CSV table of C-alpha atoms in Angstrom, one decimal:
chain,number,residue,atom,x,y,z
A,1,MET,CA,0.0,0.0,0.1
A,2,ALA,CA,2.9,2.4,0.8
A,3,VAL,CA,4.3,2.0,-2.7
A,4,PHE,CA,0.9,2.9,-4.4
A,5,LEU,CA,0.5,6.1,-2.1
A,6,LEU,CA,4.1,7.1,-2.8
A,7,ALA,CA,3.6,6.5,-6.5
A,8,LEU,CA,0.4,8.3,-6.7
A,9,GLY,CA,1.9,11.1,-4.7
A,10,ALA,CA,4.6,11.4,-7.0
A,11,ALA,CA,2.1,11.5,-10.0
A,12,CYS,CA,0.3,14.2,-8.5
A,13,PHE,CA,3.4,16.3,-7.7
A,14,LEU,CA,4.8,15.8,-11.3
A,15,GLY,CA,1.5,16.7,-13.0
A,16,LEU,CA,1.1,20.0,-11.2
A,17,GLY,CA,4.9,20.8,-11.8
A,18,PHE,CA,4.6,20.1,-15.7
A,19,VAL,CA,1.5,22.5,-16.0
A,20,LEU,CA,3.2,25.4,-14.2
A,21,GLN,CA,6.5,24.8,-16.0
A,22,GLN,CA,4.8,24.8,-19.5
A,23,HIS,CA,2.9,28.0,-18.5
A,24,ALA,CA,6.3,29.7,-17.8
A,25,ALA,CA,8.3,28.0,-20.5
A,26,GLN,CA,6.1,29.2,-23.4
A,27,ARG,CA,7.1,32.8,-22.4
A,28,ALA,CA,10.7,32.1,-23.0
A,29,PRO,CA,12.5,33.5,-26.2
A,30,ARG,CA,12.1,31.0,-28.9
A,31,ALA,CA,15.9,31.3,-29.9
A,32,ASP,CA,16.8,29.5,-26.5
A,33,MET,CA,15.4,26.2,-27.6
A,34,LEU,CA,17.6,23.2,-27.0
A,35,HIS,CA,20.1,25.7,-25.5
A,36,TRP,CA,21.3,25.8,-21.9
A,37,ARG,CA,20.5,29.5,-22.0
A,38,LEU,CA,16.7,28.4,-21.7
A,39,LEU,CA,17.3,27.1,-18.2
A,40,LEU,CA,18.9,30.1,-17.2
A,41,ASP,CA,16.0,32.2,-18.5
A,42,LEU,CA,13.5,30.0,-16.7
A,43,LEU,CA,15.3,30.4,-13.3
A,44,ARG,CA,14.1,33.9,-13.2
A,45,MET,CA,10.5,33.1,-13.5
A,46,PRO,CA,8.9,32.5,-10.1
A,47,GLU,CA,6.0,30.3,-11.8
A,48,TRP,CA,8.6,27.9,-13.2
A,49,LEU,CA,10.5,27.7,-10.0
A,50,LEU,CA,7.3,26.7,-8.3
A,51,GLY,CA,6.6,24.0,-10.9
A,52,THR,CA,10.2,22.6,-10.4
A,53,GLY,CA,9.7,22.6,-6.8
A,54,PHE,CA,6.7,20.5,-7.3
A,55,MET,CA,8.5,18.3,-10.0
A,56,VAL,CA,11.5,17.7,-7.3
A,57,GLY,CA,9.0,16.7,-5.0
A,58,GLY,CA,7.6,14.1,-7.3
A,59,LEU,CA,11.0,12.8,-8.1
A,60,LEU,CA,11.8,12.4,-4.4
A,61,LEU,CA,8.5,10.6,-3.9
A,62,SER,CA,9.0,8.5,-7.0
A,63,ALA,CA,12.7,7.4,-5.5
A,64,LEU,CA,11.0,6.4,-2.4
A,65,ALA,CA,8.3,4.3,-4.1
A,66,LEU,CA,11.2,2.8,-6.4
A,67,ASN,CA,13.1,1.9,-3.4
A,68,GLN,CA,10.2,-0.2,-1.9
A,69,GLY,CA,8.6,-1.5,-5.1
A,70,GLU,CA,9.4,-2.7,-8.5
A,71,VAL,CA,10.0,-0.4,-11.5
A,72,SER,CA,7.4,-2.3,-13.5
A,73,LEU,CA,4.9,-1.6,-10.7
A,74,VAL,CA,5.7,2.0,-9.9
A,75,GLU,CA,6.0,3.3,-13.5
A,76,PRO,CA,2.4,2.7,-14.5
A,77,LEU,CA,1.3,4.4,-11.6
A,78,LEU,CA,3.5,7.5,-12.3
A,79,ALA,CA,1.6,7.7,-15.7
A,80,THR,CA,-1.3,9.0,-14.0
A,81,ASN,CA,0.2,12.4,-13.5
A,82,LEU,CA,-1.7,13.3,-16.6
A,83,ILE,CA,-4.7,13.2,-14.7
A,84,PHE,CA,-3.6,15.7,-12.1
A,85,ALA,CA,-2.1,17.7,-14.9
A,86,MET,CA,-5.7,18.0,-16.4
A,87,ALA,CA,-7.3,18.8,-13.0
A,88,LEU,CA,-5.0,21.9,-12.8
A,89,SER,CA,-5.4,23.1,-16.4
A,90,ARG,CA,-9.1,22.6,-16.0
A,91,VAL,CA,-9.0,25.2,-13.1
A,92,LEU,CA,-6.9,27.4,-15.4
A,93,THR,CA,-8.8,27.1,-18.7
A,94,ARG,CA,-12.3,26.7,-16.7
A,95,GLN,CA,-13.4,24.0,-19.3
A,96,THR,CA,-15.4,20.8,-18.1
A,97,LEU,CA,-14.0,17.4,-18.4
A,98,GLY,CA,-16.5,16.3,-21.0
A,99,ARG,CA,-16.9,12.8,-22.5
A,100,SER,CA,-13.4,12.7,-24.0
A,101,GLY,CA,-11.7,13.6,-20.9
A,102,TRP,CA,-13.6,11.1,-18.8
A,103,ALA,CA,-12.8,8.6,-21.5
A,104,GLY,CA,-9.1,9.2,-21.3
A,105,VAL,CA,-9.3,9.0,-17.7
A,106,LEU,CA,-10.9,5.7,-17.8
A,107,LEU,CA,-8.7,4.3,-20.3
A,108,LEU,CA,-5.6,5.4,-18.3
A,109,ALA,CA,-7.1,3.8,-14.9
A,110,VAL,CA,-8.1,0.6,-16.6
A,111,GLY,CA,-4.8,0.2,-18.5
A,112,VAL,CA,-2.8,0.6,-15.3
A,113,THR,CA,-4.9,-1.7,-13.5
A,114,THR,CA,-5.0,-4.3,-16.2
A,115,PHE,CA,-1.2,-4.2,-16.7
A,116,ILE,CA,-0.5,-4.5,-12.8
A,117,VAL,CA,-2.9,-7.4,-12.4
A,118,ALA,CA,-2.0,-9.2,-15.5
A,119,GLY,CA,1.7,-8.9,-15.2
A,120,ARG,CA,2.0,-9.2,-11.3
A,121,PRO,CA,5.4,-7.3,-11.2
A,122,THR,CA,7.9,-8.9,-8.9
A,123,GLY,CA,11.7,-8.3,-8.1
A,124,GLY,CA,14.2,-10.6,-6.9
A,125,GLY,CA,15.5,-11.9,-10.1
A,126,PRO,CA,19.4,-11.8,-10.7
A,127,PRO,CA,20.5,-8.4,-11.9
A,128,ALA,CA,22.3,-8.3,-15.1
A,129,GLY,CA,25.9,-7.9,-15.6
A,130,GLU,CA,27.7,-4.7,-16.6
A,131,LEU,CA,27.6,-5.6,-20.4
A,132,ARG,CA,23.9,-5.9,-20.3
A,133,HIS,CA,23.5,-2.5,-18.4
A,134,TRP,CA,25.6,-0.8,-21.0
A,135,LEU,CA,23.8,-2.2,-23.9
A,136,VAL,CA,20.2,-1.3,-22.5
A,137,VAL,CA,21.7,2.3,-21.5
A,138,GLY,CA,23.3,2.7,-24.9
A,139,THR,CA,20.0,1.7,-26.7
A,140,VAL,CA,18.0,4.4,-24.8
A,141,VAL,CA,20.6,7.1,-25.3
A,142,GLY,CA,20.9,6.2,-29.0
A,143,LEU,CA,17.3,6.5,-29.6
A,144,THR,CA,17.2,9.7,-27.6
A,145,LEU,CA,19.8,11.3,-29.9
A,146,LEU,CA,17.9,10.0,-32.9
A,147,LEU,CA,14.6,11.8,-31.8
A,148,VAL,CA,16.4,15.0,-31.1
A,149,SER,CA,18.1,14.9,-34.4
A,150,LEU,CA,14.8,14.2,-36.1
A,151,ALA,CA,12.9,16.8,-34.0
A,152,ARG,CA,15.4,19.7,-35.3
A,153,ARG,CA,14.0,19.0,-38.8
A,154,MET,CA,10.2,19.0,-38.0
A,155,PRO,CA,7.7,21.9,-37.6
A,156,LEU,CA,7.4,23.2,-33.9
A,157,PHE,CA,4.3,21.0,-33.1
A,158,GLU,CA,6.0,17.9,-34.3
A,159,GLU,CA,9.3,18.9,-32.8
A,160,ALA,CA,7.7,19.4,-29.3
A,161,THR,CA,6.3,15.9,-29.5
A,162,LEU,CA,9.7,14.2,-30.6
A,163,LEU,CA,11.4,16.3,-27.8
A,164,ALA,CA,9.1,15.0,-25.3
A,165,LEU,CA,9.2,11.3,-26.3
A,166,ALA,CA,13.2,11.8,-26.1
A,167,ALA,CA,12.7,13.2,-22.6
A,168,GLY,CA,10.3,10.4,-21.6
A,169,LEU,CA,13.1,7.8,-22.8
A,170,LEU,CA,15.5,9.5,-20.4
A,171,TYR,CA,13.3,9.8,-17.6
A,172,GLY,CA,12.4,6.2,-17.8
A,173,LEU,CA,16.1,5.3,-17.8
A,174,GLN,CA,16.5,7.7,-14.9
A,175,ASP,CA,13.9,5.9,-13.1
A,176,ALA,CA,15.7,2.3,-13.4
A,177,LEU,CA,19.1,3.7,-12.5
A,178,THR,CA,17.6,5.3,-9.5
A,179,ARG,CA,16.3,2.0,-8.4
A,180,THR,CA,19.8,0.6,-8.7
A,181,THR,CA,21.3,3.5,-6.8
A,182,THR,CA,19.0,3.2,-4.0
A,183,GLN,CA,19.4,-0.8,-3.6
A,184,ARG,CA,23.2,-0.2,-3.5
A,185,LEU,CA,22.9,2.5,-0.9
A,186,ASP,CA,20.7,0.0,1.4
A,187,HIS,CA,23.1,-2.8,0.8
A,188,GLN,CA,26.5,-1.4,0.3
A,189,GLY,CA,26.5,2.1,1.7
A,190,LEU,CA,27.3,5.5,0.6
A,191,GLU,CA,30.9,5.0,-0.4
A,192,ALA,CA,30.0,2.1,-2.8
A,193,VAL,CA,27.3,4.4,-4.3
A,194,LEU,CA,29.8,7.2,-4.9
A,195,ARG,CA,32.2,4.8,-6.7
A,196,SER,CA,29.5,3.6,-9.0
A,197,TRP,CA,28.6,5.2,-12.3
A,198,GLN,CA,24.7,5.0,-11.8
A,199,PRO,CA,24.2,8.0,-9.7
A,200,TYR,CA,26.0,10.3,-12.0
A,201,ALA,CA,24.0,8.8,-14.8
A,202,VAL,CA,20.9,9.6,-13.0
A,203,VAL,CA,21.9,13.2,-12.6
A,204,ALA,CA,23.0,13.6,-16.2
A,205,ALA,CA,19.8,11.9,-17.5
A,206,GLY,CA,17.6,14.4,-15.3
A,207,VAL,CA,19.4,17.6,-16.4
A,208,VAL,CA,19.4,16.6,-20.1
A,209,GLY,CA,15.8,15.4,-19.9
A,210,LEU,CA,14.8,18.6,-18.2
A,211,LEU,CA,16.4,20.7,-21.0
A,212,LEU,CA,14.4,18.7,-23.5
A,213,VAL,CA,11.2,18.7,-21.9
A,214,GLN,CA,11.3,22.5,-21.3
A,215,SER,CA,12.3,23.1,-25.0
A,216,ALA,CA,9.1,20.9,-26.0
A,217,PHE,CA,6.9,23.0,-23.4
A,218,GLU,CA,8.3,26.2,-25.2
A,219,ALA,CA,7.7,24.9,-28.7
A,220,ALA,CA,4.0,24.2,-28.5
A,221,PRO,CA,0.9,23.7,-26.1
A,222,LEU,CA,1.1,21.1,-23.5
A,223,ARG,CA,-1.1,18.7,-25.1
A,224,MET,CA,1.4,18.2,-27.9
A,225,SER,CA,4.4,17.3,-25.5
A,226,LEU,CA,2.9,15.8,-22.0
A,227,PRO,CA,1.1,12.9,-23.6
A,228,ALA,CA,4.2,11.7,-25.5
A,229,LEU,CA,6.3,12.2,-22.2
A,230,THR,CA,3.8,10.3,-20.0
A,231,ALA,CA,3.5,7.4,-22.5
A,232,ALA,CA,7.3,7.1,-23.2
A,233,GLN,CA,8.4,7.0,-19.6
A,234,PRO,CA,6.7,4.0,-18.1
A,235,ILE,CA,7.2,1.8,-21.2
A,236,THR,CA,11.1,2.7,-21.1
A,237,GLY,CA,11.3,2.2,-17.3
A,238,ILE,CA,9.6,-1.3,-17.4
A,239,ALA,CA,12.0,-2.2,-20.6
A,240,CYS,CA,15.0,-1.1,-18.5
A,241,ALA,CA,13.6,-2.9,-15.2
A,242,VAL,CA,13.3,-6.3,-17.1
A,243,GLY,CA,16.5,-5.5,-19.1
A,244,PHE,CA,19.0,-5.2,-16.3
A,245,LEU,CA,17.3,-4.9,-12.8
A,246,GLY,CA,15.8,-8.4,-12.7
A,247,ASP,CA,12.2,-7.5,-12.6
A,248,ARG,CA,9.9,-10.0,-13.6
A,249,LEU,CA,6.6,-10.2,-15.5
A,250,ARG,CA,4.3,-13.2,-16.0
A,251,VAL,CA,5.1,-14.6,-19.4
A,252,THR,CA,2.2,-16.7,-20.1
A,253,PRO,CA,0.4,-16.2,-23.5
A,254,GLY,CA,-2.7,-14.9,-21.7
A,255,ALA,CA,-0.7,-12.6,-19.3
A,256,LEU,CA,1.4,-11.3,-22.2
A,257,ALA,CA,-1.9,-10.5,-24.2
A,258,TRP,CA,-3.3,-8.5,-21.2
A,259,GLU,CA,-0.1,-6.8,-20.3
A,260,ALA,CA,-0.1,-5.6,-24.0
A,261,VAL,CA,-3.6,-4.5,-23.7
A,262,GLY,CA,-2.9,-2.6,-20.5
A,263,LEU,CA,0.0,-0.8,-22.0
A,264,LEU,CA,-2.0,0.1,-25.2
A,265,ALA,CA,-4.9,1.6,-22.8
A,266,ILE,CA,-2.3,3.6,-21.1
A,267,VAL,CA,-0.8,5.0,-24.2
A,268,ILE,CA,-4.4,5.8,-25.8
A,269,GLY,CA,-5.7,7.1,-22.3
A,270,VAL,CA,-2.6,9.8,-22.1
A,271,VAL,CA,-3.2,10.8,-25.7
A,272,VAL,CA,-6.8,11.4,-25.3
A,273,ILE,CA,-6.3,13.1,-22.0
A,274,GLY,CA,-3.4,15.3,-23.5
A,275,ARG,CA,-5.5,16.3,-26.6
A,276,HIS,CA,-8.6,17.4,-24.5
A,277,PRO,CA,-9.4,21.2,-24.8
A,278,ALA,CA,-8.9,21.6,-21.0
A,279,MET,CA,-5.1,21.1,-21.6
A,280,PRO,CA,-3.4,24.6,-21.9
A,281,GLY,CA,-3.0,26.1,-25.4
A,282,SER,CA,-5.2,28.3,-27.1
A,283,VAL,CA,-6.4,28.2,-30.6
A,284,ALA,CA,-4.9,31.5,-31.3
A,285,GLU,CA,-1.4,29.9,-30.1
A,286,GLU,CA,-1.9,27.0,-32.4
A,287,LEU,CA,-2.6,29.3,-35.5
A,288,GLU,CA,0.4,31.4,-34.8
A,289,SER,CA,2.7,28.3,-34.6
A,290,ILE,CA,1.3,27.3,-38.0
A,291,GLY,CA,1.6,30.6,-39.7
A,292,GLU,CA,-2.1,31.5,-39.6
A,293,VAL,CA,-3.1,35.1,-38.6
A,294,PRO,CA,-5.2,35.3,-35.3
A,295,GLY,CA,-8.5,37.2,-35.6
A,296,ASP,CA,-7.4,40.4,-34.0
A,297,GLN,CA,-4.3,40.7,-36.4
A,298,ALA,CA,-6.6,39.7,-39.3
A,299,ASP,CA,-8.9,42.6,-38.4
A,300,GLU,CA,-6.1,45.1,-38.1
A,301,ALA,CA,-4.8,44.1,-41.5
A,302,ASP,CA,-8.2,44.5,-43.0
A,303,GLU,CA,-8.4,48.2,-41.6
A,304,ALA,CA,-4.9,49.1,-42.7
A,305,GLU,CA,-5.9,47.9,-46.2
A,306,THR,CA,-9.0,49.9,-46.4
A,307,ASP,CA,-7.5,53.0,-44.5
A,308,PRO,CA,-8.2,56.1,-47.0
A,309,GLY,CA,-4.9,57.4,-46.0
A,310,ASP,CA,-3.1,54.4,-47.8
A,311,ALA,CA,-5.5,54.1,-50.7
A,312,PRO,CA,-4.0,54.4,-54.3
A,313,ASP,CA,-4.3,57.6,-56.3
A,314,SER,CA,-7.3,58.7,-58.4
A,315,ASP,CA,-7.0,56.2,-61.4
A,316,THR,CA,-7.4,53.2,-58.9
A,317,GLU,CA,-10.3,54.6,-57.0
A,318,GLY,CA,-13.1,52.3,-56.1
A,319,ILE,CA,-10.7,49.2,-55.8
A,320,ASP,CA,-11.8,48.7,-52.2
A,321,ASP,CA,-15.2,47.5,-53.7
A,322,SER,CA,-13.8,45.1,-55.8
A,323,PRO,CA,-14.2,41.2,-55.4
A,324,ASP,CA,-10.6,40.7,-54.4
A,325,GLY,CA,-11.4,42.4,-51.1
A,326,GLY,CA,-9.4,45.8,-51.7
A,327,THR,CA,-6.0,44.3,-52.2
A,328,GLY,CA,-5.2,46.6,-55.0
A,329,PRO,CA,-2.6,46.3,-57.8
A,330,PRO,CA,1.0,45.0,-56.9
A,331,THR,CA,3.4,47.4,-55.2
A,332,GLY,CA,4.6,49.8,-58.1
A,333,VAL,CA,1.7,49.2,-60.4
A,334,ARG,CA,-0.5,52.5,-60.6
């Protein structure tokens, strides 16, 4: 029971922190994306600092949960952070949950329950050797670099999604390495922890993941990034736990089928919730990001075009009443 409470508490803190961080990050200069300067700019925003405080609290609670329970049990519970994020964003946007929101919440809850009941995650298996550790870590890092490289070539909305996916991979790896670090601390002491590479990898993954996720928050509304982050983290954490921590899941055909159904429901649920209108990000912001002109700017442009002071000379009088909307002849043609 303590593991469940700690993991749900961590999910609550993480969800609240992500919403506050995104509200601040979207005001940062666009030129700072994927640059360490972005974090320095965000450090001067009280809202971002508050969100980071919630996030740190969530990380501490998740570390306690990971110390007492298996990664494959804790990770699906951490995915519920999207529900808490939606609750806060609903307060900010004053939009009701609606059918799609409740459908996403139900899918997420059913997915988490199905995976845990079907898989019955247990620890106690023999941990993998150093070679397997490095193979799993190298695979995750390689996929992260590939996603970041692809993101740089994409439009802003797609870039935000890929950057969030990359951050989710790193956060899942960070959770697995956190479990390794806390286990070593319990059994071998602080000196053995400081001599190992895992705690430094935890810090590196956390810092780089923070930069990636804040860049994703800056690039687009939260619903374009948080679902990808929330879906990628538990899947990566479970894969790492099974890959080198010795976690075990039931592998009978029926159990595997239900585990796959649970994971699929989690992914669909976070996507449905993340794209709900209650998530931060206005229509005007989306139109601006894809190059459309918001209504107020369009009205100002229309007024400028029909301003008598800017009208062409006498041989083109009446052009404002023409079917083309008063755009007039090209510049330089009279």
